[in-house]
Short mmCIF file of N, CA, C and O in Angstrom, two decimals:
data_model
loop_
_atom_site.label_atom_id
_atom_site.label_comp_id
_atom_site.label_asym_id
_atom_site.label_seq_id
_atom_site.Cartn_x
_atom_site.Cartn_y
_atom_site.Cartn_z
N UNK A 1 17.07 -9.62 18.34
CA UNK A 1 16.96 -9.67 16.90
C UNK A 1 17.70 -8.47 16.32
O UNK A 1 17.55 -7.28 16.58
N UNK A 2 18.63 -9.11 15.40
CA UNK A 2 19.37 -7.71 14.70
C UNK A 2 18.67 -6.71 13.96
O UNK A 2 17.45 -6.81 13.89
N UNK A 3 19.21 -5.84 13.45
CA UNK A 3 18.19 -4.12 12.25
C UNK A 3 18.48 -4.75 11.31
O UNK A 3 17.93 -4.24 10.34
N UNK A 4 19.20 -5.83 10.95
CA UNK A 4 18.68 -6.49 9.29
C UNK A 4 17.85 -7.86 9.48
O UNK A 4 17.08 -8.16 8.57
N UNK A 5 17.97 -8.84 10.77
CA UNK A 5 16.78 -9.51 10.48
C UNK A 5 15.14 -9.17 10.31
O UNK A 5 14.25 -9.53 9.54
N UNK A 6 15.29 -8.11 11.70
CA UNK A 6 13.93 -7.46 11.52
C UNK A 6 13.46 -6.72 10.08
O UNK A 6 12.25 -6.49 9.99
N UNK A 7 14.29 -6.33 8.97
CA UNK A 7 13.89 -6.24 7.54
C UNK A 7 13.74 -6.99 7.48
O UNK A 7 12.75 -7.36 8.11
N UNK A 8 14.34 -7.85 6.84
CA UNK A 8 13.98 -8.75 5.86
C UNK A 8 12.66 -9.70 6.67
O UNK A 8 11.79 -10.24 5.99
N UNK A 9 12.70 -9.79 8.15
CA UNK A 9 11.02 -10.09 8.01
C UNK A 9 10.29 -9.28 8.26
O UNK A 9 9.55 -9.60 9.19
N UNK A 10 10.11 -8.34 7.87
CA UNK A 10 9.25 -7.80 7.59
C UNK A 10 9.32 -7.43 6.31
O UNK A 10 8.26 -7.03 5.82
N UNK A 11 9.97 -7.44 5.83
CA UNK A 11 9.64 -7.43 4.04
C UNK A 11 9.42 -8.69 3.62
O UNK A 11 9.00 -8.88 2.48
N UNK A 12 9.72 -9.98 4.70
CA UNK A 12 8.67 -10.95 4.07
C UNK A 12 7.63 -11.04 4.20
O UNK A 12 6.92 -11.55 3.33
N UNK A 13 7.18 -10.60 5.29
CA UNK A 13 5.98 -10.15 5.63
C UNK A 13 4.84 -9.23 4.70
O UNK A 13 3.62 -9.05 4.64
N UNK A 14 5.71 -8.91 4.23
CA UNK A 14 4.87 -7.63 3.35
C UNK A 14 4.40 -8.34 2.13
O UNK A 14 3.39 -7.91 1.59
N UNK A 15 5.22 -9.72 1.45
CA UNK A 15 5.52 -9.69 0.48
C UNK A 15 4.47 -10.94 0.50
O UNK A 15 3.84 -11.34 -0.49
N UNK A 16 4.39 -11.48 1.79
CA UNK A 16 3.46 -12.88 1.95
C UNK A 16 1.86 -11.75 2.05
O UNK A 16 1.00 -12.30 1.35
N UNK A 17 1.54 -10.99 2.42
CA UNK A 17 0.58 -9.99 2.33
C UNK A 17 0.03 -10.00 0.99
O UNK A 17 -1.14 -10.36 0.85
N UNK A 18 0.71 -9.65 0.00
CA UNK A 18 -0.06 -9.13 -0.99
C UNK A 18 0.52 -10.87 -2.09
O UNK A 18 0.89 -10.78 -3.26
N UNK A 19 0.48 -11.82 -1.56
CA UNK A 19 0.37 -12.65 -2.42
C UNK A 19 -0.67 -13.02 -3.65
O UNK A 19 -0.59 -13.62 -4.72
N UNK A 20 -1.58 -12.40 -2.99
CA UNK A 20 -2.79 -12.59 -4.34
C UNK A 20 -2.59 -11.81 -5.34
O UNK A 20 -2.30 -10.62 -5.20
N UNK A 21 -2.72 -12.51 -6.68
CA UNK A 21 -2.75 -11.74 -8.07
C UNK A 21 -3.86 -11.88 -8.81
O UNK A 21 -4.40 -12.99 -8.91
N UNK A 22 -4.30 -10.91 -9.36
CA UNK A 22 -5.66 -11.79 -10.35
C UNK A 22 -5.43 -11.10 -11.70
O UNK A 22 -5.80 -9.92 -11.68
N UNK A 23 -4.93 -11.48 -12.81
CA UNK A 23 -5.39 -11.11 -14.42
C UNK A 23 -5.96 -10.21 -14.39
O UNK A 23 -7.02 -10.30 -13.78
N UNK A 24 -5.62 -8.96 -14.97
CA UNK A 24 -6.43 -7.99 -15.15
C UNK A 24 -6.58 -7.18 -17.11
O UNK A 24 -5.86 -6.23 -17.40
N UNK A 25 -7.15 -7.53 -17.71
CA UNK A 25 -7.01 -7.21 -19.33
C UNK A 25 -6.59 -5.52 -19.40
O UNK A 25 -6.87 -4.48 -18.80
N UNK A 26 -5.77 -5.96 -20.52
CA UNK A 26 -4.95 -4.43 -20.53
C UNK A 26 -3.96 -4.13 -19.56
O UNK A 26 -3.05 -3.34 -19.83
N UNK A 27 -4.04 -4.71 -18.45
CA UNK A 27 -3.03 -4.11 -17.52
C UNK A 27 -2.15 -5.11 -17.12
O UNK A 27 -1.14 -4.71 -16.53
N UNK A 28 -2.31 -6.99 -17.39
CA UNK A 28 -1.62 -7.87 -16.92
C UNK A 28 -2.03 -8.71 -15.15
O UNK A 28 -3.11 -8.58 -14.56
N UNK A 29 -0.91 -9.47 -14.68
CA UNK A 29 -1.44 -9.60 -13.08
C UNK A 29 -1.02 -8.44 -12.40
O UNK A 29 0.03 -7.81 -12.37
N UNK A 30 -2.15 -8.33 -11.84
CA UNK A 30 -1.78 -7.04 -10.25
C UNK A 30 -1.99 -7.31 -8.86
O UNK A 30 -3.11 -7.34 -8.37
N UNK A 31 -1.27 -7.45 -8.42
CA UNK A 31 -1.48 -7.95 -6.39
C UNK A 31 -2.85 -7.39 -6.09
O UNK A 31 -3.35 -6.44 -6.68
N UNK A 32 -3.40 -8.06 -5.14
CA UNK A 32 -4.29 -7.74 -4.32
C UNK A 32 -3.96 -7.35 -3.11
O UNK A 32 -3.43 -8.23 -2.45
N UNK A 33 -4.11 -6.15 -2.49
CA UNK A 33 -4.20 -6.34 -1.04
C UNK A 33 -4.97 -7.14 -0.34
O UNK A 33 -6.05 -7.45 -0.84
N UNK A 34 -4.65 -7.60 0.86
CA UNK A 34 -5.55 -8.31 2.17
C UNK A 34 -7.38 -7.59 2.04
O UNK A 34 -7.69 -6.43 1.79
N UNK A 35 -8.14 -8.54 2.27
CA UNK A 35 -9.56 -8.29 2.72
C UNK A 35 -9.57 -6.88 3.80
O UNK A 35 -10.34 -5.93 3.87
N UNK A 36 -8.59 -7.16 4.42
CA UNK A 36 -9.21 -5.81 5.31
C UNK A 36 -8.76 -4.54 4.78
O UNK A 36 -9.48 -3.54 4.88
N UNK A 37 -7.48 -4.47 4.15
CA UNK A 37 -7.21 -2.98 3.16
C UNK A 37 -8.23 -2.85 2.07
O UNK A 37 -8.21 -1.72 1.58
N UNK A 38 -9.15 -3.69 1.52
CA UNK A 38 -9.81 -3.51 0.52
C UNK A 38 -11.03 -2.37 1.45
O UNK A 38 -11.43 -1.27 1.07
N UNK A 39 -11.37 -3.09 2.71
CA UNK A 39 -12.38 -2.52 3.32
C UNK A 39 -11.93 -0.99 3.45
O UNK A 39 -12.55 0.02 3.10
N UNK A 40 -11.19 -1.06 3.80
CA UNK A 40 -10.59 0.64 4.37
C UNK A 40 -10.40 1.31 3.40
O UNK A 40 -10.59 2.50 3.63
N UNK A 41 -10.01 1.02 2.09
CA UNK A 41 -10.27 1.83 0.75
C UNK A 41 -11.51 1.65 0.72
O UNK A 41 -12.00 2.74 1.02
N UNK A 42 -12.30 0.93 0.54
CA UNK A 42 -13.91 1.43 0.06
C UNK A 42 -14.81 1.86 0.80
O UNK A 42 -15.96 2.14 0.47
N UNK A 43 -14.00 1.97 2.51
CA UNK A 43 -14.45 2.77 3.44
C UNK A 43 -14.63 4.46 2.91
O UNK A 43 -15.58 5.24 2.90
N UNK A 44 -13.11 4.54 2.48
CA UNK A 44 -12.65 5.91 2.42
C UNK A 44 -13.62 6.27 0.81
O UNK A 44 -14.14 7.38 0.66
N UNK A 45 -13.68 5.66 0.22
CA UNK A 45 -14.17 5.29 -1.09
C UNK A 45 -15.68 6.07 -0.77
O UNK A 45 -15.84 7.22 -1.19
N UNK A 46 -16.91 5.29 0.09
CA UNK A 46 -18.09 5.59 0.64
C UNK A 46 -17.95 6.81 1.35
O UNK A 46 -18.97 7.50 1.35
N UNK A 47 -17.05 7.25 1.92
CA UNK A 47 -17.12 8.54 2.35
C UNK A 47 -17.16 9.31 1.95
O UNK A 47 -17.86 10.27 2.28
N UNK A 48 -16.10 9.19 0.67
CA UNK A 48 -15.54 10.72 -0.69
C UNK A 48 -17.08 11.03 -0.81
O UNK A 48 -17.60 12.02 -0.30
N UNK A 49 -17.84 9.95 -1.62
CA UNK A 49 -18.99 9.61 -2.53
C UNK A 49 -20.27 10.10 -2.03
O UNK A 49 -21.18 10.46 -2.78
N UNK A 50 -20.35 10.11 -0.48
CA UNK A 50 -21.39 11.02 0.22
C UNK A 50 -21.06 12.26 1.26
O UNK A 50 -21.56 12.81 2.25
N UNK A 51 -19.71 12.34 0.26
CA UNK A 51 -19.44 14.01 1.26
C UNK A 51 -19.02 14.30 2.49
O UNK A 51 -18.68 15.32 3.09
N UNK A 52 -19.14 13.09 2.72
CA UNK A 52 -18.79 12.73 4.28
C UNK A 52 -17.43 13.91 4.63
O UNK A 52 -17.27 14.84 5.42
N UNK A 53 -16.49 13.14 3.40
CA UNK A 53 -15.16 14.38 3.62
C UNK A 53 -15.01 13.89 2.30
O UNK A 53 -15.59 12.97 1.72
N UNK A 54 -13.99 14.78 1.88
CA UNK A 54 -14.39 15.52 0.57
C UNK A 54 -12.90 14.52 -0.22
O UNK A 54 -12.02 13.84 0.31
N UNK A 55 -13.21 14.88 -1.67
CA UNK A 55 -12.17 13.05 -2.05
C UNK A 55 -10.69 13.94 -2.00
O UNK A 55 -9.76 13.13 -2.02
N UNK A 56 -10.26 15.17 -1.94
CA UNK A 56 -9.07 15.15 -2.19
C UNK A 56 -8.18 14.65 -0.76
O UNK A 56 -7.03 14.26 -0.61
N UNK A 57 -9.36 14.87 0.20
CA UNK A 57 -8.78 14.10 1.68
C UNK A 57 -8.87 12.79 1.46
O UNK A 57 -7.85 12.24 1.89
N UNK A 58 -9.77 11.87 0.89
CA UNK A 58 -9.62 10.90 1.05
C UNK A 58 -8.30 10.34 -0.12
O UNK A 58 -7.98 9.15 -0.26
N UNK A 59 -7.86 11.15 -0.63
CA UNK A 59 -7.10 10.40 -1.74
C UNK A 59 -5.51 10.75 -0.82
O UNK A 59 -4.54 9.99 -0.83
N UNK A 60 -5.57 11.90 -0.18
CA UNK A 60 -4.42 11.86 0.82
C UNK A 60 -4.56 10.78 1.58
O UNK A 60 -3.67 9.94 1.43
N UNK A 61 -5.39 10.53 2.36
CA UNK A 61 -4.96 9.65 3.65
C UNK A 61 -4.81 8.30 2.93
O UNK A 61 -4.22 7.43 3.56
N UNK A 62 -5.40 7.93 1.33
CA UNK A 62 -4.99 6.42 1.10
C UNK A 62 -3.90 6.55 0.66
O UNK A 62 -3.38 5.45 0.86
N UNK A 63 -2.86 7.46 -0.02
CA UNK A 63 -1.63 7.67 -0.49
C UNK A 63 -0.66 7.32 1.01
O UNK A 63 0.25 6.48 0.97
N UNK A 64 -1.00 8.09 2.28
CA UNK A 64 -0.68 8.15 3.16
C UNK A 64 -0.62 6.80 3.70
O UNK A 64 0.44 6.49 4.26
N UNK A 65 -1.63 5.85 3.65
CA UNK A 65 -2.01 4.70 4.24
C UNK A 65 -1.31 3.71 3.08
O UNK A 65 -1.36 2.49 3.23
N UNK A 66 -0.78 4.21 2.14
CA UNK A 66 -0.37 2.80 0.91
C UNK A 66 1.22 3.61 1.27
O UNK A 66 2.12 3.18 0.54
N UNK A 67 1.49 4.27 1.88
CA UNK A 67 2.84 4.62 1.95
C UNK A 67 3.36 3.98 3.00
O UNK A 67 4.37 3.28 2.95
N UNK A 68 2.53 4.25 4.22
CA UNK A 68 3.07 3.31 5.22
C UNK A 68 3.05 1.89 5.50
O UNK A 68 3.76 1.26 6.29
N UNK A 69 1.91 1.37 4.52
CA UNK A 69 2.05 -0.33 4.37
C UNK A 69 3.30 -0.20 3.68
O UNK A 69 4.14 -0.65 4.46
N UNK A 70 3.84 0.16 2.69
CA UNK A 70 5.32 -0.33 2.19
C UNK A 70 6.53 0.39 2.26
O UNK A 70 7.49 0.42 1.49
N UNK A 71 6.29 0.99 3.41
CA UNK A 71 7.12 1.75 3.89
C UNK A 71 8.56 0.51 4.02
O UNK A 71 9.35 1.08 4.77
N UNK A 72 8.94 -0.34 3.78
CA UNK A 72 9.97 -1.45 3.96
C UNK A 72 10.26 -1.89 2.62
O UNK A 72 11.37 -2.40 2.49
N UNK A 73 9.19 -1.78 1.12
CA UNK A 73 9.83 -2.20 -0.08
C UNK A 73 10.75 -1.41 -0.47
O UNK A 73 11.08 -0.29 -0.07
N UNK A 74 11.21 -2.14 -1.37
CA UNK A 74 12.34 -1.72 -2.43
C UNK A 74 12.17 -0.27 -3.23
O UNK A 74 12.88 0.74 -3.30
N UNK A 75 10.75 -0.71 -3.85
CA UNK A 75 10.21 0.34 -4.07
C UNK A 75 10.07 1.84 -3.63
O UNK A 75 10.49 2.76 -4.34
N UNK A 76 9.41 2.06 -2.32
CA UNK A 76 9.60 3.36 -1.75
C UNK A 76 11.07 3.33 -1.69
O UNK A 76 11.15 4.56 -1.76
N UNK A 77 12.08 3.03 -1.64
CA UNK A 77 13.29 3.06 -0.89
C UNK A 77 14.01 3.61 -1.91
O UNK A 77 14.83 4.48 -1.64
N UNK A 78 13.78 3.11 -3.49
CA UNK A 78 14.27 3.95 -4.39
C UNK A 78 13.91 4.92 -4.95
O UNK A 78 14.60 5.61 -5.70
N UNK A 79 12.22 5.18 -4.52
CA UNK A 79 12.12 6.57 -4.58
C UNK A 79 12.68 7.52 -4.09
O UNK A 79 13.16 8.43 -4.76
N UNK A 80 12.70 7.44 -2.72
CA UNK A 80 13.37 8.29 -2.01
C UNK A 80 14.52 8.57 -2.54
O UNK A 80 14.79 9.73 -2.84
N UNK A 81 15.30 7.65 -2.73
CA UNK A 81 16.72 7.47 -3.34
C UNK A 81 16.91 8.53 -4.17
O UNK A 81 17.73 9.40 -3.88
N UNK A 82 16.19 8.58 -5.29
CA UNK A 82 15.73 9.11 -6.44
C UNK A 82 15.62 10.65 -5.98
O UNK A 82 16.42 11.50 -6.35
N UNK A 83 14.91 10.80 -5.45
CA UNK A 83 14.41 12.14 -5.06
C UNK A 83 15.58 12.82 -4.45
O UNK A 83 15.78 14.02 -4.65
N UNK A 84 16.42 12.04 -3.65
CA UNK A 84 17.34 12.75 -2.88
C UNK A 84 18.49 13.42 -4.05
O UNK A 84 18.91 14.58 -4.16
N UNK A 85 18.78 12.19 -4.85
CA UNK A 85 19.90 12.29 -5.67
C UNK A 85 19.27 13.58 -6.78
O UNK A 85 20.07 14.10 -7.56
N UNK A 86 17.75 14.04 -6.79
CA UNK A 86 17.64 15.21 -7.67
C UNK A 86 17.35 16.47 -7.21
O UNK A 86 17.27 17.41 -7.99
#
């Protein structure tokens, strides 16, 4: 398999992932992640909330963890872009 088929499936992949949208007032439709990323945020969520570890860790490792799920969009890709070019 070539370094551009393996993108593009996996950016279809990514893209068949967050197919769910639901209406949200004030803000429009917004994707849903998969059932099991919901868990692992409200994992990290239940932890902040009883101290477990403390929220500015938990707000790293979900930044960390929403970086590497789309580590293949468009999106991160022009950030970076962005960042480099300033």
């Amino acid at each position: 398999m070539s370094t551009i088929t393996r993108h593009l499936s996996g950016g279809h992949e990514m893209v068949r992932a967050y197919t769910r949208r639901v209406e949200v007032p004030m803000l429009g439709e917004v994707a849903v992640p998969p059932p099991d990323k919901i868990a692992y945020y409200a994992g990290l969520g239940v932890l902040a909330a009883l101290q477990v570890i403390e929220w500015p860790l938990a707000l790293v490792i979900t930044a960390g963890h929403l970086l590497a799920d789309q580590h293949l969009s468009g999106l991160a890709k022009g950030l970076g872009e962005a960042l480099e070019s300033a």
